[in-house]
MMTF fields as JSON, N, C-alpha, C and O atoms, coordinates in Angstrom:
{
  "mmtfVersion": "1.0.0",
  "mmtfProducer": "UNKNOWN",
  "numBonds": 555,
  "numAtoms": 556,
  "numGroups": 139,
  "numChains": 1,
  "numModels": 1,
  "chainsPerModel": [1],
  "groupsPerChain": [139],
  "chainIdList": ["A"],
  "bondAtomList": [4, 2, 8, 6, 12, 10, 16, 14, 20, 18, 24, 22, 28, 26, 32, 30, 36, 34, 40, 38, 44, 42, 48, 46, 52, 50, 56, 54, 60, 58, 64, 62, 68, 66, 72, 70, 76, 74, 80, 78, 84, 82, 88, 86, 92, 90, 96, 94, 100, 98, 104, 102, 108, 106, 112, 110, 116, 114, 120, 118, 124, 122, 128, 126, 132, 130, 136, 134, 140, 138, 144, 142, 148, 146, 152, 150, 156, 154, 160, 158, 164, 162, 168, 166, 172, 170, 176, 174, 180, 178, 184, 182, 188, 186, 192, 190, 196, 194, 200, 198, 204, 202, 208, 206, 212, 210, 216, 214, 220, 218, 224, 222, 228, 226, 232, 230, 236, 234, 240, 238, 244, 242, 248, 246, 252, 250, 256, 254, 260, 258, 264, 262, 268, 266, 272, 270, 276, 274, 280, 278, 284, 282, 288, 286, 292, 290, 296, 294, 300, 298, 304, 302, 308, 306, 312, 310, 316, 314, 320, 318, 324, 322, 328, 326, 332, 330, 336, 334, 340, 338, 344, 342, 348, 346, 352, 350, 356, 354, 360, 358, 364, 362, 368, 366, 372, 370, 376, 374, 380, 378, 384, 382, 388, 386, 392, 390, 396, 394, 400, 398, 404, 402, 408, 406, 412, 410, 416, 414, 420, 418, 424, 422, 428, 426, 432, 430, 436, 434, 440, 438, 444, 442, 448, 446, 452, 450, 456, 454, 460, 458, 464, 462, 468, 466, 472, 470, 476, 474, 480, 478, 484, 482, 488, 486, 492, 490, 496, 494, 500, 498, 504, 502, 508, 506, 512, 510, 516, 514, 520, 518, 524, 522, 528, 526, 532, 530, 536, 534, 540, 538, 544, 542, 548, 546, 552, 550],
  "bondOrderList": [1, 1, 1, 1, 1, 1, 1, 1, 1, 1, 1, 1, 1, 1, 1, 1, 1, 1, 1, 1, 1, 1, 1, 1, 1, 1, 1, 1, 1, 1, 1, 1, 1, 1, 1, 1, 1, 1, 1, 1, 1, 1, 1, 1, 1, 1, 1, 1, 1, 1, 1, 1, 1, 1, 1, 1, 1, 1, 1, 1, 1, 1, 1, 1, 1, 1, 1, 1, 1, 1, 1, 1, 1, 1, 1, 1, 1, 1, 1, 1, 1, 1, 1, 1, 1, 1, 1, 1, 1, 1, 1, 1, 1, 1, 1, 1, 1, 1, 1, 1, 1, 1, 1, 1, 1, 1, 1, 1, 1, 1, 1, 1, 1, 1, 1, 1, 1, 1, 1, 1, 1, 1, 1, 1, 1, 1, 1, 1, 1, 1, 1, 1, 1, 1, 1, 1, 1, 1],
  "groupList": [{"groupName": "UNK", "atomNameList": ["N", "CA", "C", "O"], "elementList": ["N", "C", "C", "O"], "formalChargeList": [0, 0, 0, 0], "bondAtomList": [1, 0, 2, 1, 3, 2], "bondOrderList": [1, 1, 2], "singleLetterCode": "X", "chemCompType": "L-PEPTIDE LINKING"}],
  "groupTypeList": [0, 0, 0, 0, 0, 0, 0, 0, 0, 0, 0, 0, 0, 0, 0, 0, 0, 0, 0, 0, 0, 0, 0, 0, 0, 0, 0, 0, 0, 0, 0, 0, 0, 0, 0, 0, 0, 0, 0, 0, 0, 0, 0, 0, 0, 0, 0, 0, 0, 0, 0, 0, 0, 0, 0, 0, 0, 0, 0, 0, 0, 0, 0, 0, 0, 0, 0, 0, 0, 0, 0, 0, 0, 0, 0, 0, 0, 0, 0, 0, 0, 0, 0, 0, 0, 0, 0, 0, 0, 0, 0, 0, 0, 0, 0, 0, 0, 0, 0, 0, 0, 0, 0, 0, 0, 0, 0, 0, 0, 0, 0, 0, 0, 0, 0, 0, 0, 0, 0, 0, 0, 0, 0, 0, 0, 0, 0, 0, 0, 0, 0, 0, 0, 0, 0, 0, 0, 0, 0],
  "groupIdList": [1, 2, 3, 4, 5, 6, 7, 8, 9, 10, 11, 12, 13, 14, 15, 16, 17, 18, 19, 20, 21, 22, 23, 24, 25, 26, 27, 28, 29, 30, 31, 32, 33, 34, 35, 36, 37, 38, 39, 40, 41, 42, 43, 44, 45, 46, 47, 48, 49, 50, 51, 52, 53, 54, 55, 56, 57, 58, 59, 60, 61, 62, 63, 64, 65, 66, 67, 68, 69, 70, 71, 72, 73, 74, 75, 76, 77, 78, 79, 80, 81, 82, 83, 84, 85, 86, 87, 88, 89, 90, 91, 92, 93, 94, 95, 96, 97, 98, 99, 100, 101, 102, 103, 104, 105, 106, 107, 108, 109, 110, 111, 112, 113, 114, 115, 116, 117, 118, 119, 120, 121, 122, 123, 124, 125, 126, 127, 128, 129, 130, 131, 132, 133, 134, 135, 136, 137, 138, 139],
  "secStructList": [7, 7, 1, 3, 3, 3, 3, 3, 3, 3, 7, 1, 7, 6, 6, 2, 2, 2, 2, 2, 2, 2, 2, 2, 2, 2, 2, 7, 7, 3, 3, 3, 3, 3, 3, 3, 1, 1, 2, 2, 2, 2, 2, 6, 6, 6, 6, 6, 6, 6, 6, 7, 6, 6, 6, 1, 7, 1, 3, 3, 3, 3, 7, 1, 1, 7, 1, 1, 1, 7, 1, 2, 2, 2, 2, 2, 2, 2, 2, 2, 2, 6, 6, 6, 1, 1, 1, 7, 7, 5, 7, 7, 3, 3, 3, 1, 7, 7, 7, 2, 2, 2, 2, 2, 2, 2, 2, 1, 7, 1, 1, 7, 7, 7, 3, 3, 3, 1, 7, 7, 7, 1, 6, 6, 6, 6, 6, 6, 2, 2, 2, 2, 2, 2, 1, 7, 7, 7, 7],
  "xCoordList": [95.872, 95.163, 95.079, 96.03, 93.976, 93.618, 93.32, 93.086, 93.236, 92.858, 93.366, 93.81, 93.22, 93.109, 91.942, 90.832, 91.955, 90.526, 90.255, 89.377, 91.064, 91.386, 92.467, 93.691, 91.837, 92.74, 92.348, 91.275, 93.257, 93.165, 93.522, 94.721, 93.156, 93.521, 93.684, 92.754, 95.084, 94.97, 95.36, 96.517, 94.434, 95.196, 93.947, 92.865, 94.056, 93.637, 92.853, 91.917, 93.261, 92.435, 90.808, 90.778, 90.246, 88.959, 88.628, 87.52, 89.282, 89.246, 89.86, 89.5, 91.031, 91.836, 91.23, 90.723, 90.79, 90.069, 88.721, 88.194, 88.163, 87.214, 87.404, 86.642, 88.596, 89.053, 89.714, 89.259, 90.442, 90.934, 90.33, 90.845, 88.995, 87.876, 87.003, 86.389, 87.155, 86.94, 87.634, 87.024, 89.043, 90.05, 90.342, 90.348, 90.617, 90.083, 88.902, 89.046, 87.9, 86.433, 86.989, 87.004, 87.411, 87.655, 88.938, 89.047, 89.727, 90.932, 90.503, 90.868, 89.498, 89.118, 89.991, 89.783, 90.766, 92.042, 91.479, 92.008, 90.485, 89.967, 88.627, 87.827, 88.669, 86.988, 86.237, 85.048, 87.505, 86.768, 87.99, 89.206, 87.065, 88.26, 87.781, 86.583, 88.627, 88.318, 88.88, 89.554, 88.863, 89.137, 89.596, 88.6, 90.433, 90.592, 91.424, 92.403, 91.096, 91.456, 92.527, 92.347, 93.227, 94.179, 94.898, 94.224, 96.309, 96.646, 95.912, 95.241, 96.107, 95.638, 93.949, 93.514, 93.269, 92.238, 92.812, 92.861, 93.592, 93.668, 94.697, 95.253, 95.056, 96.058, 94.952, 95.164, 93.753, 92.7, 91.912, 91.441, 91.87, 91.312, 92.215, 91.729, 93.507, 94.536, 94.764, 95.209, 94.515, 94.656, 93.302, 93.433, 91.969, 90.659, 91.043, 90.699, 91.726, 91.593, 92.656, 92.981, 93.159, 94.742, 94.035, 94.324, 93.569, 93.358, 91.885, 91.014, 91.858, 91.331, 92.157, 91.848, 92.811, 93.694, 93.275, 93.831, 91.479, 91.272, 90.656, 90.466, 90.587, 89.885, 91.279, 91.26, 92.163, 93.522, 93.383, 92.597, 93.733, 94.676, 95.417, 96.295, 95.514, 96.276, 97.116, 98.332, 96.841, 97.283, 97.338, 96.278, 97.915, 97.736, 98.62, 99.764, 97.435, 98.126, 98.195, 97.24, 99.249, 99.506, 99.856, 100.46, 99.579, 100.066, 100.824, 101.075, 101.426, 103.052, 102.012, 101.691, 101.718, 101.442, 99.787, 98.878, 99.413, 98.198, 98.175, 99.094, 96.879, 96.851, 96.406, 95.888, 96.756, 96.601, 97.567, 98.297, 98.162, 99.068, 99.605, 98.986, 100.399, 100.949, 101.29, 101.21, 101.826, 102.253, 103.67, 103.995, 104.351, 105.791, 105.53, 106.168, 104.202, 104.368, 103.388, 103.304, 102.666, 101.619, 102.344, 102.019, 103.711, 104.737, 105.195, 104.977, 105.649, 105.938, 105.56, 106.228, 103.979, 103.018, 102.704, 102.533, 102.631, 102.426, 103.252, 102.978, 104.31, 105.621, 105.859, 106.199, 105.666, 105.572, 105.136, 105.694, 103.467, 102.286, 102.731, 102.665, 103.31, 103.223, 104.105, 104.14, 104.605, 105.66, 104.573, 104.874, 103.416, 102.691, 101.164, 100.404, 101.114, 99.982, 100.564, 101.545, 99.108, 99.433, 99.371, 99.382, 99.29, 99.532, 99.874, 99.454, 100.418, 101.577, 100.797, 99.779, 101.112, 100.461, 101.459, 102.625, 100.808, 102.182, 101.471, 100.339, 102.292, 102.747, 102.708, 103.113, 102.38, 103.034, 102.63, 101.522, 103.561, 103.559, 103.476, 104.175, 101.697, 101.959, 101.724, 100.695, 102.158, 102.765, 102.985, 103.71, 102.321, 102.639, 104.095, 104.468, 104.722, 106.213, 107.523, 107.611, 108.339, 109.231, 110.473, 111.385, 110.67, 111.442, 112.674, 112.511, 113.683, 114.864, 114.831, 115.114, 114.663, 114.816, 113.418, 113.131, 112.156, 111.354, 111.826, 112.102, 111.932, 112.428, 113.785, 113.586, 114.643, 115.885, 114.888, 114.847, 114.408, 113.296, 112.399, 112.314, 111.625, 110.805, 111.699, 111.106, 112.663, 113.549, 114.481, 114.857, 114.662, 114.957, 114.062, 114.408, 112.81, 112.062, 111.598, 111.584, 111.302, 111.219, 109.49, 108.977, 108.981, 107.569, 106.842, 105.714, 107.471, 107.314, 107.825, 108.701, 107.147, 107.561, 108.079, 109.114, 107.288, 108.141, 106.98, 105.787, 107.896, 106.737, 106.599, 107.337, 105.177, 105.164, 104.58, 104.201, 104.465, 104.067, 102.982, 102.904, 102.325, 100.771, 100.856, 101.816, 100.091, 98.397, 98.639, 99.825, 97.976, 97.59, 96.708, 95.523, 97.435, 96.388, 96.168, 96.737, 95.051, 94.791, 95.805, 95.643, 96.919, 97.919, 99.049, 99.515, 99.218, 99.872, 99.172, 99.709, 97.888, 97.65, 97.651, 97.673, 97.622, 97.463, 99.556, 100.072, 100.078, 101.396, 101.638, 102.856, 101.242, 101.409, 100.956, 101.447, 99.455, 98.99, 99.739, 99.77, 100.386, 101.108, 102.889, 103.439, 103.267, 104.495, 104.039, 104.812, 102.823, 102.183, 102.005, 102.531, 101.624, 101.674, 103.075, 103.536, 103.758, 105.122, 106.228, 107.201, 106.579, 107.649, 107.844, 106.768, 109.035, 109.355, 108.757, 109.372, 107.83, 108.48, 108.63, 108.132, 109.517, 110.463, 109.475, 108.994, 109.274, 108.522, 108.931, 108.214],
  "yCoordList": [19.718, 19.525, 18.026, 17.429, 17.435, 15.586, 15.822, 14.728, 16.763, 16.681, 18.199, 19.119, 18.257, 18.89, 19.898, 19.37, 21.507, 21.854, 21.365, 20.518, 21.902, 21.907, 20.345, 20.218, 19.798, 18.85, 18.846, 18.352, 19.467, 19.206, 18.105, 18.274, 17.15, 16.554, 16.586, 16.786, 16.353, 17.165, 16.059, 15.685, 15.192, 14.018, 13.82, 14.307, 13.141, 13.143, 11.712, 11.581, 10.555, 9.671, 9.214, 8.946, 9.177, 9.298, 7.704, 7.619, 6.695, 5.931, 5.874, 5.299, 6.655, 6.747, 7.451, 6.829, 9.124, 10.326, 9.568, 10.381, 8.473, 7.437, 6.763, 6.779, 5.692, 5.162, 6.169, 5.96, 6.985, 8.101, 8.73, 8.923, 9.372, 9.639, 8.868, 9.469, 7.361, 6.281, 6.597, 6.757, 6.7, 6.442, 7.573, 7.315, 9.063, 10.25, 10.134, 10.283, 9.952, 9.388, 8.408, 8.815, 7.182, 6.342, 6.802, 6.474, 7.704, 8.266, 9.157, 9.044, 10.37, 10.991, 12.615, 13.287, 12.798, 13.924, 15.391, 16.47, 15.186, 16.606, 16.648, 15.879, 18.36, 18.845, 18.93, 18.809, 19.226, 19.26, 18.715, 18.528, 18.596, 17.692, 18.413, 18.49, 18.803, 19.293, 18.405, 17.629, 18.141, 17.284, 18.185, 18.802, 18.354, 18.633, 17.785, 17.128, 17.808, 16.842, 17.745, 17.824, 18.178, 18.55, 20.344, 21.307, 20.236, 21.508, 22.674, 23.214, 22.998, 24.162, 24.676, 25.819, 23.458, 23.891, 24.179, 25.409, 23.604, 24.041, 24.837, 24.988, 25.484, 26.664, 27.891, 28.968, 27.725, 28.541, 29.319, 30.454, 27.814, 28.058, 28.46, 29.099, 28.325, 29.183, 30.45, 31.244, 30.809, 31.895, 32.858, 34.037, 32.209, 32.672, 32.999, 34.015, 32.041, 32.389, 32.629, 32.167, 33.608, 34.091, 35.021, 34.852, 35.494, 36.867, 35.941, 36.682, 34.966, 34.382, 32.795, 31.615, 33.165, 32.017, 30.691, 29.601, 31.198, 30.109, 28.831, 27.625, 29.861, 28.543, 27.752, 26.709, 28.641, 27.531, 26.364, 26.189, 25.421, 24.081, 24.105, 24.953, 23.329, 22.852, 21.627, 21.673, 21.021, 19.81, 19.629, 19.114, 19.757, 19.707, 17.507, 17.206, 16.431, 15.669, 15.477, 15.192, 15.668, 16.175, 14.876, 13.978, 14.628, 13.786, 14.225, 15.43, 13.367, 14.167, 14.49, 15.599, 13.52, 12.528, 13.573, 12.811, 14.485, 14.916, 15.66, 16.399, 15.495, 16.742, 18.505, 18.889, 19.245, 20.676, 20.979, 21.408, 20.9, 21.435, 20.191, 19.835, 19.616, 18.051, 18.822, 20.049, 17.981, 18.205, 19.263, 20.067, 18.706, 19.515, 21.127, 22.045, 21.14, 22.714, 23.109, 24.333, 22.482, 23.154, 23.598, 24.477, 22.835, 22.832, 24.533, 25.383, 24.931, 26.144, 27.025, 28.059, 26.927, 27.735, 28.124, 29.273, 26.838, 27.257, 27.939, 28.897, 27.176, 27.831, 29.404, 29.946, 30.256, 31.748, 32.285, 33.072, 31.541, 32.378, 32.038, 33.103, 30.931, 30.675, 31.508, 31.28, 32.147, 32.886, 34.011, 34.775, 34.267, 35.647, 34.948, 35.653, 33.927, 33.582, 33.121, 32.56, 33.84, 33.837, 32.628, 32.626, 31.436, 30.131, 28.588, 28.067, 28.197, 26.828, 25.991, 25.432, 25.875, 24.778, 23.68, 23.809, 22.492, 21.385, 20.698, 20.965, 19.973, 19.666, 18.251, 17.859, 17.277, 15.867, 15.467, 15.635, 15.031, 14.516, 12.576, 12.011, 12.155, 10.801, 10.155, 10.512, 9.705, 9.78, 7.957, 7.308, 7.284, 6.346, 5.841, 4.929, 7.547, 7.18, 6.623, 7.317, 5.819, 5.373, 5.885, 5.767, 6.682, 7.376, 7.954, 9.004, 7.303, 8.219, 9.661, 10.527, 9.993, 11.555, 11.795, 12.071, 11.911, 12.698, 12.349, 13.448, 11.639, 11.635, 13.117, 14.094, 12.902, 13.929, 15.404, 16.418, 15.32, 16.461, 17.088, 18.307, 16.103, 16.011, 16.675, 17.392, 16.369, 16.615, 18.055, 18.528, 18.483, 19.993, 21.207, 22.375, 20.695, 21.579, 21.913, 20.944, 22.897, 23.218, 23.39, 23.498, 23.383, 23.548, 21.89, 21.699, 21.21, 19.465, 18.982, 19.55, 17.867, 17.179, 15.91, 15.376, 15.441, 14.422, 13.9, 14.13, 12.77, 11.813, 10.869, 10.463, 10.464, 8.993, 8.309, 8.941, 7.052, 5.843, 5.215, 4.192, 5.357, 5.067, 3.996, 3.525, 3.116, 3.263, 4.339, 4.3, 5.363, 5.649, 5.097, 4.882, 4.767, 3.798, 4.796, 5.881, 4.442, 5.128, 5.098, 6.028, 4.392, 4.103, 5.607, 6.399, 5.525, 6.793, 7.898, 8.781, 8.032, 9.232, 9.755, 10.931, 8.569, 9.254, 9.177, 9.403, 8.82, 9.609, 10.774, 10.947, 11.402, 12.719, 13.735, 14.851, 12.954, 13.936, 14.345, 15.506, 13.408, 13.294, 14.489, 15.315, 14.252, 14.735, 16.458, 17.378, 16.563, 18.192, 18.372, 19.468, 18.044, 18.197, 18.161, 19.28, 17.257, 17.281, 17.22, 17.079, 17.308, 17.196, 15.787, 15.194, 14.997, 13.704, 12.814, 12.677, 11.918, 10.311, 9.278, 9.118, 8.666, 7.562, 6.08, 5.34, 5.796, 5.112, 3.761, 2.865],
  "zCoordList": [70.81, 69.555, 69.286, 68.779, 69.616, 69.145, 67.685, 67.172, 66.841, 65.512, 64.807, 65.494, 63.426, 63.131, 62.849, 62.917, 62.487, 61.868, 60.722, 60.557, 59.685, 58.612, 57.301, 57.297, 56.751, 55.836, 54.722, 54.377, 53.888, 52.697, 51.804, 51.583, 51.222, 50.187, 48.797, 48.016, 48.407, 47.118, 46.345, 46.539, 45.193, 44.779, 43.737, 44.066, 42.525, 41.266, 41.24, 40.451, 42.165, 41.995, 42.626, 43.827, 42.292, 42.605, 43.208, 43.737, 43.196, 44.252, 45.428, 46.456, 45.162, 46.634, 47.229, 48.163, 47.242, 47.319, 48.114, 48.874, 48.125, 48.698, 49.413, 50.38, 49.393, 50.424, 51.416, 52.541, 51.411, 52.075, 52.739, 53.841, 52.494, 52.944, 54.279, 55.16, 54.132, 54.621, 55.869, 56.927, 55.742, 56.51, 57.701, 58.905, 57.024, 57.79, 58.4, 59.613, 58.114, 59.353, 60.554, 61.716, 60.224, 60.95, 62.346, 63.527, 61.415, 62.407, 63.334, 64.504, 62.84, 63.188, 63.712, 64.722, 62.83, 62.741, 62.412, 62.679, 61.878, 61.834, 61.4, 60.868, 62.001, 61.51, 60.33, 60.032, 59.628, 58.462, 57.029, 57.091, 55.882, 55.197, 53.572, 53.297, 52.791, 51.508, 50.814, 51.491, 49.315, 48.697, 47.202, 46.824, 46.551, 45.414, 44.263, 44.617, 43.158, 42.213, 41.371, 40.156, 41.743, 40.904, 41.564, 41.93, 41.509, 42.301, 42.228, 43.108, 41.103, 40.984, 41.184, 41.33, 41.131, 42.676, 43.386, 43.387, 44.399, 45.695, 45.897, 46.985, 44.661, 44.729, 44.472, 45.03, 43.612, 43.718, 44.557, 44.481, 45.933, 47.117, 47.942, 48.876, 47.979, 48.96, 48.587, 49.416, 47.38, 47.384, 47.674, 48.004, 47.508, 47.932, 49.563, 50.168, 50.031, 51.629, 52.546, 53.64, 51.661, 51.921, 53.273, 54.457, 53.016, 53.82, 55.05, 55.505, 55.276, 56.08, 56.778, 56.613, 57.243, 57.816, 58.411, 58.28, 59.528, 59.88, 58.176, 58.019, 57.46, 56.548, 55.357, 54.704, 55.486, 55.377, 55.53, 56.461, 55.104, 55.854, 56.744, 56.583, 58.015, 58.765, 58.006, 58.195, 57.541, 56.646, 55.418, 55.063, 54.706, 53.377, 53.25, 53.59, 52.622, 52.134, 50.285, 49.562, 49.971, 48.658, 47.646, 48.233, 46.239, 45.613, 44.813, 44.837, 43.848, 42.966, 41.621, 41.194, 41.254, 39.705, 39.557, 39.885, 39.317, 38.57, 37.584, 37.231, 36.937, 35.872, 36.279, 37.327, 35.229, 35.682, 35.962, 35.068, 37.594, 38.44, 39.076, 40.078, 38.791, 39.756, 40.526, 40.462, 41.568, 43.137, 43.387, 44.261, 41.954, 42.025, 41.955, 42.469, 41.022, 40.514, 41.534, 41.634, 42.276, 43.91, 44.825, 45.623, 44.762, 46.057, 45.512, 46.375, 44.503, 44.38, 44.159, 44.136, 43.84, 44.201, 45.516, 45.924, 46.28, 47.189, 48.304, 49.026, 48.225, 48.788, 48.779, 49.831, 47.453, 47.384, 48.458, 49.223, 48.504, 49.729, 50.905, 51.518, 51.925, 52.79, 53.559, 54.768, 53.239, 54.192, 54.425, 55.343, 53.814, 53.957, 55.014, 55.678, 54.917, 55.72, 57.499, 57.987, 58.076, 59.586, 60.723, 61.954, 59.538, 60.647, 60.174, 59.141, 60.801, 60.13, 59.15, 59.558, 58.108, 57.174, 57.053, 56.682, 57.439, 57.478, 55.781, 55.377, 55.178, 54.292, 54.306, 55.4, 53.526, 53.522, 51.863, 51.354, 51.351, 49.722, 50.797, 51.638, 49.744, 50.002, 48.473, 47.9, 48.138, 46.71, 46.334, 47.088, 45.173, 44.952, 43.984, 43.246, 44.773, 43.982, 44.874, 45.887, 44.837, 45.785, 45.525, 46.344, 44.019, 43.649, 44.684, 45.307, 44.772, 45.595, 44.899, 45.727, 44.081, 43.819, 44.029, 42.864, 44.759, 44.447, 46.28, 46.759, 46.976, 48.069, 48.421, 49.143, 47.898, 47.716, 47.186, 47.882, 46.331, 46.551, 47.421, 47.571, 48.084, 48.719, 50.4, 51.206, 50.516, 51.256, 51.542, 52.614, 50.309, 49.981, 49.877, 49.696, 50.029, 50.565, 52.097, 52.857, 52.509, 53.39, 53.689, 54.803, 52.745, 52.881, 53.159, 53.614, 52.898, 52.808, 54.24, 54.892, 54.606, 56.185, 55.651, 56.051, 54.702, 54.074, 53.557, 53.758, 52.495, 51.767, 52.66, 53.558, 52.163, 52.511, 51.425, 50.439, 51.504, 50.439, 50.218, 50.898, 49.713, 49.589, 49.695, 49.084, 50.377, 51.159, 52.082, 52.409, 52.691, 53.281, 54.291, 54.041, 55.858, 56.931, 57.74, 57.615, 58.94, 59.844, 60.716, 61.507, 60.998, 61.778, 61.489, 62.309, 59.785, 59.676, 59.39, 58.721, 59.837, 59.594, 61.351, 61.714, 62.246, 63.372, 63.974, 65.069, 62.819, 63.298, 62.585, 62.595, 62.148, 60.875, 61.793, 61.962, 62.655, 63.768, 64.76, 65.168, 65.204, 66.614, 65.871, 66.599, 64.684, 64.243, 64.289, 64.557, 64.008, 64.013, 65.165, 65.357, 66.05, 67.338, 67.935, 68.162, 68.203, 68.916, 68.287, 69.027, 66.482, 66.219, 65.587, 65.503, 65.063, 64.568, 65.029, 66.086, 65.039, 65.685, 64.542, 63.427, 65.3, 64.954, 64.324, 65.183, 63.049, 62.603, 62.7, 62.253]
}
């Protein structure tokens, strides 16, 4: 797998959501890329396509800080369904928080691969690829 099918972005700012956009083209990680501004869209649409797996996410990159549904209360939304859907959804909170506890959080979940720290570069998005593909690497 050189890419993903599926990436979701789930994050409230509408300039990052642009540059990000920018950046996924340039990396070139997947087929296709959704964009939602706030969880509970894209708790809307996971649950629309529960019963269709290929149109899931392969990727979900998640932010903490939105309105509606922030990131904390998507993570346990989403967390419920995933044990019932038929193929790996990886997880990453990239979050303009540096917070040791949303880290220690971020960490106690099992549905999460980990945060990372905004900016978002093409450099780490093509290690996020390579970690879905083979597991850790060493940053």
């Amino acid at each position: 797998m050189d890419k993903v099918t599926n990436l979701w972005v789930v994050d409230d700012d509408e300039i990052y959501r642009f540059a990000v956009n920018i950046i996924i083209g340039r990396s070139a990680i997947a087929e296709q890329t959704n964009y939602f501004n706030n969880g509970q869209l894209a708790i809307d649409a996971f649950n629309e396509n529960l019963g269709t797996p290929d149109k899931l996410p392969d990727l979900i990159l998640l932010d903490l800080n939105m309105p509606v549904l922030d990131g904390w209360q998507f993570l346990d939304a989403v967390g419920k369904l995933l044990p019932t859907v038929q193929k790996k959804v990886h997880i990453f909170i990239v979050s303009s928080s540096n917070d040791e506890e949303d880290f220690a959080r971020a960490q106690s979940l099992s549905e999460v691969q980990d945060l990372i720290v905004k900016p978002l570069t093409p450099k780490v998005l093509t290690e996020i690829l390579a970690r879905i593909q083979t597991g850790p690497v060493i940053y």
